[in-house]
Amino acid sequence: MGKDLREILSFYKGDRSNLIPILQDIQANFGYLPENAILEISKFTKIPESEIYGVATFYAQFRFTPIGKKHIMVCEGTACHVKGADQIMEGIERYLDIKEGETTPDLECSLESVACLGCCALAPCAMVNEKVESNLTLKDIKKLFSKNSK
Ligand code: FES
């Protein structure tokens, strides 16, 4: 991991206007916004924790749980939706026993949706880490999580 929390905060003066850049820096460094980071930001900026959570939850870019080693993004764009993206998402949720936006307790997998992966002709699609998986069916779900797939 890169910088620690104190190092990140030391780049700022603690003004209210610093809140979003601080949140972005922390997420870029840790991959998410840890609970203790919110507390430290609150002390540093004098912004109540509840307000910081309010701001952070407003923006889709911020997350409060770490990303799993395997980051699955199921496309829910129009083409994929028409070709059954909802069933793929539900199938993966069942397989991993988590919901969209969550990470498995062992931090192995996290599941999110994405608007369009840019390969609509191959719908339905998902991206697993950097790799696009296309023409998915429910039968493919197990393969997405086999040991050899990255
Ligand atoms: S809608 Fe899924 S790749 Fe475009």
PDB file of C-alpha atoms and ligand atoms in Angstrom:
ATOM      1  CA  MET A   1       0.000   0.000   0.000  1.00  0.00           C
ATOM      2  CA  GLY A   2       1.139   3.532  -0.707  1.00  0.00           C
ATOM      3  CA  LYS A   3       0.879   6.479   1.632  1.00  0.00           C
ATOM      4  CA  ASP A   4      -0.633   6.375   5.075  1.00  0.00           C
ATOM      5  CA  LEU A   5      -3.535   8.504   6.130  1.00  0.00           C
ATOM      6  CA  ARG A   6      -1.490  11.152   7.910  1.00  0.00           C
ATOM      7  CA  GLU A   7       0.740  11.597   4.898  1.00  0.00           C
ATOM      8  CA  ILE A   8      -2.279  12.106   2.645  1.00  0.00           C
ATOM      9  CA  LEU A   9      -3.845  14.670   4.991  1.00  0.00           C
ATOM     10  CA  SER A  10      -0.548  16.557   5.280  1.00  0.00           C
ATOM     11  CA  PHE A  11      -0.997  17.712   1.680  1.00  0.00           C
ATOM     12  CA  TYR A  12      -4.082  19.686   2.687  1.00  0.00           C
ATOM     13  CA  LYS A  13      -4.863  22.658   4.885  1.00  0.00           C
ATOM     14  CA  GLY A  14      -8.019  21.138   6.330  1.00  0.00           C
ATOM     15  CA  ASP A  15     -10.460  23.496   4.618  1.00  0.00           C
ATOM     16  CA  ARG A  16     -13.966  22.292   3.889  1.00  0.00           C
ATOM     17  CA  SER A  17     -13.234  22.743   0.203  1.00  0.00           C
ATOM     18  CA  ASN A  18     -10.586  20.022   0.520  1.00  0.00           C
ATOM     19  CA  LEU A  19     -13.122  17.327   1.349  1.00  0.00           C
ATOM     20  CA  ILE A  20     -13.682  15.826  -2.116  1.00  0.00           C
ATOM     21  CA  PRO A  21      -9.975  15.826  -3.090  1.00  0.00           C
ATOM     22  CA  ILE A  22      -9.118  14.232   0.283  1.00  0.00           C
ATOM     23  CA  LEU A  23     -11.742  11.518  -0.235  1.00  0.00           C
ATOM     24  CA  GLN A  24     -10.439  10.921  -3.759  1.00  0.00           C
ATOM     25  CA  ASP A  25      -6.837  10.653  -2.547  1.00  0.00           C
ATOM     26  CA  ILE A  26      -7.743   8.247   0.214  1.00  0.00           C
ATOM     27  CA  GLN A  27      -9.761   6.066  -2.097  1.00  0.00           C
ATOM     28  CA  ALA A  28      -6.976   6.100  -4.706  1.00  0.00           C
ATOM     29  CA  ASN A  29      -4.540   4.970  -2.025  1.00  0.00           C
ATOM     30  CA  PHE A  30      -6.619   2.408  -0.121  1.00  0.00           C
ATOM     31  CA  GLY A  31      -9.085   1.371  -2.832  1.00  0.00           C
ATOM     32  CA  TYR A  32     -12.006   2.455  -0.629  1.00  0.00           C
ATOM     33  CA  LEU A  33     -12.842   4.806   2.242  1.00  0.00           C
ATOM     34  CA  PRO A  34     -12.030   3.044   5.527  1.00  0.00           C
ATOM     35  CA  GLU A  35     -14.133   3.946   8.580  1.00  0.00           C
ATOM     36  CA  ASN A  36     -11.135   5.284  10.504  1.00  0.00           C
ATOM     37  CA  ALA A  37     -10.283   7.540   7.569  1.00  0.00           C
ATOM     38  CA  ILE A  38     -13.693   9.210   7.819  1.00  0.00           C
ATOM     39  CA  LEU A  39     -13.071   9.819  11.517  1.00  0.00           C
ATOM     40  CA  GLU A  40      -9.627  11.314  10.841  1.00  0.00           C
ATOM     41  CA  ILE A  41     -10.965  13.508   8.025  1.00  0.00           C
ATOM     42  CA  SER A  42     -13.656  14.735  10.397  1.00  0.00           C
ATOM     43  CA  LYS A  43     -11.068  15.733  13.020  1.00  0.00           C
ATOM     44  CA  PHE A  44      -8.859  17.319  10.386  1.00  0.00           C
ATOM     45  CA  THR A  45     -11.515  19.362   8.576  1.00  0.00           C
ATOM     46  CA  LYS A  46     -13.930  19.841  11.524  1.00  0.00           C
ATOM     47  CA  ILE A  47     -16.691  18.495   9.286  1.00  0.00           C
ATOM     48  CA  PRO A  48     -19.020  16.111  11.181  1.00  0.00           C
ATOM     49  CA  GLU A  49     -18.663  12.439  10.187  1.00  0.00           C
ATOM     50  CA  SER A  50     -22.343  12.290   9.227  1.00  0.00           C
ATOM     51  CA  GLU A  51     -21.798  15.105   6.737  1.00  0.00           C
ATOM     52  CA  ILE A  52     -18.751  13.393   5.263  1.00  0.00           C
ATOM     53  CA  TYR A  53     -20.740  10.175   4.810  1.00  0.00           C
ATOM     54  CA  GLY A  54     -23.511  12.264   3.251  1.00  0.00           C
ATOM     55  CA  VAL A  55     -21.127  13.751   0.712  1.00  0.00           C
ATOM     56  CA  ALA A  56     -19.336  10.465   0.004  1.00  0.00           C
ATOM     57  CA  THR A  57     -22.545   8.504  -0.534  1.00  0.00           C
ATOM     58  CA  PHE A  58     -23.805  11.175  -2.927  1.00  0.00           C
ATOM     59  CA  TYR A  59     -21.020  10.388  -5.392  1.00  0.00           C
ATOM     60  CA  ALA A  60     -21.047   6.968  -7.041  1.00  0.00           C
ATOM     61  CA  GLN A  61     -17.241   7.009  -7.290  1.00  0.00           C
ATOM     62  CA  PHE A  62     -16.762   6.438  -3.561  1.00  0.00           C
ATOM     63  CA  ARG A  63     -16.967   3.053  -1.902  1.00  0.00           C
ATOM     64  CA  PHE A  64     -16.886   1.990   1.738  1.00  0.00           C
ATOM     65  CA  THR A  65     -15.756  -1.584   1.299  1.00  0.00           C
ATOM     66  CA  PRO A  66     -12.489  -2.801  -0.198  1.00  0.00           C
ATOM     67  CA  ILE A  67     -12.466  -4.228  -3.709  1.00  0.00           C
ATOM     68  CA  GLY A  68     -11.947  -7.988  -3.894  1.00  0.00           C
ATOM     69  CA  LYS A  69      -8.998  -9.580  -5.679  1.00  0.00           C
ATOM     70  CA  LYS A  70     -11.448 -10.457  -8.424  1.00  0.00           C
ATOM     71  CA  HIS A  71     -13.448  -7.397  -9.392  1.00  0.00           C
ATOM     72  CA  ILE A  72     -16.502  -8.332 -11.435  1.00  0.00           C
ATOM     73  CA  MET A  73     -18.415  -5.650 -13.284  1.00  0.00           C
ATOM     74  CA  VAL A  74     -21.567  -6.887 -14.962  1.00  0.00           C
ATOM     75  CA  CYS A  75     -22.683  -4.693 -17.836  1.00  0.00           C
ATOM     76  CA  GLU A  76     -26.230  -3.493 -17.459  1.00  0.00           C
ATOM     77  CA  GLY A  77     -26.275  -1.284 -20.547  1.00  0.00           C
ATOM     78  CA  THR A  78     -29.192  -1.548 -22.953  1.00  0.00           C
ATOM     79  CA  ALA A  79     -27.777  -4.247 -25.243  1.00  0.00           C
ATOM     80  CA  CYS A  80     -26.726  -6.421 -22.314  1.00  0.00           C
ATOM     81  CA  HIS A  81     -29.989  -5.771 -20.496  1.00  0.00           C
ATOM     82  CA  VAL A  82     -31.959  -6.992 -23.516  1.00  0.00           C
ATOM     83  CA  LYS A  83     -29.764 -10.114 -23.680  1.00  0.00           C
ATOM     84  CA  GLY A  84     -30.314 -11.064 -20.043  1.00  0.00           C
ATOM     85  CA  ALA A  85     -27.806  -9.095 -17.955  1.00  0.00           C
ATOM     86  CA  ASP A  86     -30.219  -9.176 -14.996  1.00  0.00           C
ATOM     87  CA  GLN A  87     -30.137 -12.969 -14.913  1.00  0.00           C
ATOM     88  CA  ILE A  88     -26.334 -12.935 -15.135  1.00  0.00           C
ATOM     89  CA  MET A  89     -26.149 -10.474 -12.238  1.00  0.00           C
ATOM     90  CA  GLU A  90     -28.597 -12.548 -10.172  1.00  0.00           C
ATOM     91  CA  GLY A  91     -26.699 -15.723 -10.997  1.00  0.00           C
ATOM     92  CA  ILE A  92     -23.403 -14.212  -9.840  1.00  0.00           C
ATOM     93  CA  GLU A  93     -25.050 -12.799  -6.710  1.00  0.00           C
ATOM     94  CA  ARG A  94     -26.339 -16.284  -5.886  1.00  0.00           C
ATOM     95  CA  TYR A  95     -22.999 -17.917  -6.674  1.00  0.00           C
ATOM     96  CA  LEU A  96     -21.013 -15.509  -4.496  1.00  0.00           C
ATOM     97  CA  ASP A  97     -23.762 -15.018  -1.912  1.00  0.00           C
ATOM     98  CA  ILE A  98     -23.360 -11.245  -2.072  1.00  0.00           C
ATOM     99  CA  LYS A  99     -25.361  -8.440  -3.634  1.00  0.00           C
ATOM    100  CA  GLU A 100     -24.301  -5.948  -6.262  1.00  0.00           C
ATOM    101  CA  GLY A 101     -21.964  -3.390  -4.676  1.00  0.00           C
ATOM    102  CA  GLU A 102     -20.644  -5.862  -2.098  1.00  0.00           C
ATOM    103  CA  THR A 103     -17.414  -7.761  -1.538  1.00  0.00           C
ATOM    104  CA  THR A 104     -17.192 -11.328  -0.243  1.00  0.00           C
ATOM    105  CA  PRO A 105     -16.094 -11.528   3.427  1.00  0.00           C
ATOM    106  CA  ASP A 106     -12.795 -13.183   2.385  1.00  0.00           C
ATOM    107  CA  LEU A 107     -12.119 -10.168   0.096  1.00  0.00           C
ATOM    108  CA  GLU A 108     -11.751 -12.509  -2.884  1.00  0.00           C
ATOM    109  CA  CYS A 109     -14.539 -11.080  -5.069  1.00  0.00           C
ATOM    110  CA  SER A 110     -16.458  -7.865  -5.433  1.00  0.00           C
ATOM    111  CA  LEU A 111     -19.449  -7.322  -7.665  1.00  0.00           C
ATOM    112  CA  GLU A 112     -20.620  -4.154  -9.365  1.00  0.00           C
ATOM    113  CA  SER A 113     -22.616  -3.117 -12.382  1.00  0.00           C
ATOM    114  CA  VAL A 114     -21.417  -0.864 -15.163  1.00  0.00           C
ATOM    115  CA  ALA A 115     -23.348   1.069 -17.800  1.00  0.00           C
ATOM    116  CA  CYS A 116     -21.630  -0.195 -20.983  1.00  0.00           C
ATOM    117  CA  LEU A 117     -18.358  -1.981 -21.607  1.00  0.00           C
ATOM    118  CA  GLY A 118     -18.237  -0.922 -25.243  1.00  0.00           C
ATOM    119  CA  CYS A 119     -18.689  -4.394 -26.742  1.00  0.00           C
ATOM    120  CA  CYS A 120     -22.463  -4.410 -27.150  1.00  0.00           C
ATOM    121  CA  ALA A 121     -22.389  -6.811 -30.134  1.00  0.00           C
ATOM    122  CA  LEU A 122     -21.078  -9.475 -27.751  1.00  0.00           C
ATOM    123  CA  ALA A 123     -23.775  -8.958 -25.102  1.00  0.00           C
ATOM    124  CA  PRO A 124     -24.270  -9.895 -22.397  1.00  0.00           C
ATOM    125  CA  CYS A 125     -20.828  -8.967 -21.097  1.00  0.00           C
ATOM    126  CA  ALA A 126     -18.972  -8.606 -17.848  1.00  0.00           C
ATOM    127  CA  MET A 127     -15.475  -7.513 -16.993  1.00  0.00           C
ATOM    128  CA  VAL A 128     -13.435  -9.565 -14.565  1.00  0.00           C
ATOM    129  CA  ASN A 129     -10.476  -7.467 -13.522  1.00  0.00           C
ATOM    130  CA  GLU A 130      -9.199  -6.244 -16.900  1.00  0.00           C
ATOM    131  CA  LYS A 131     -10.667  -9.052 -19.005  1.00  0.00           C
ATOM    132  CA  VAL A 132     -13.973  -8.781 -20.863  1.00  0.00           C
ATOM    133  CA  GLU A 133     -16.118 -11.910 -20.833  1.00  0.00           C
ATOM    134  CA  SER A 134     -18.724 -11.918 -23.578  1.00  0.00           C
ATOM    135  CA  ASN A 135     -21.836 -13.831 -24.695  1.00  0.00           C
ATOM    136  CA  LEU A 136     -22.309 -14.906 -21.104  1.00  0.00           C
ATOM    137  CA  THR A 137     -24.838 -17.515 -20.095  1.00  0.00           C
ATOM    138  CA  LEU A 138     -25.728 -18.772 -16.642  1.00  0.00           C
ATOM    139  CA  LYS A 139     -23.573 -21.826 -17.365  1.00  0.00           C
ATOM    140  CA  ASP A 140     -20.488 -19.595 -17.722  1.00  0.00           C
ATOM    141  CA  ILE A 141     -20.733 -18.177 -14.214  1.00  0.00           C
ATOM    142  CA  LYS A 142     -18.874 -21.001 -12.503  1.00  0.00           C
ATOM    143  CA  LYS A 143     -16.043 -20.690 -15.048  1.00  0.00           C
ATOM    144  CA  LEU A 144     -15.629 -17.002 -14.214  1.00  0.00           C
ATOM    145  CA  PHE A 145     -14.531 -18.044 -10.749  1.00  0.00           C
ATOM    146  CA  SER A 146     -12.440 -21.091 -11.559  1.00  0.00           C
ATOM    147  CA  LYS A 147      -8.891 -21.011 -10.183  1.00  0.00           C
ATOM    148  CA  ASN A 148      -7.279 -20.582 -13.599  1.00  0.00           C
ATOM    149  CA  SER A 149      -9.299 -17.577 -14.669  1.00  0.00           C
ATOM    150  CA  LYS A 150      -7.866 -14.261 -13.595  1.00  0.00           C
TER     151      LYS A 150
HETATM  152  S1  FES B   1     -24.471  -2.552 -23.285  1.00  0.00           S
HETATM  153 FE1  FES B   1     -23.170  -4.065 -22.500  1.00  0.00          FE
HETATM  154  S2  FES B   1     -21.349  -3.783 -23.603  1.00  0.00           S
HETATM  155 FE2  FES B   1     -22.624  -2.176 -24.266  1.00  0.00          FE
END
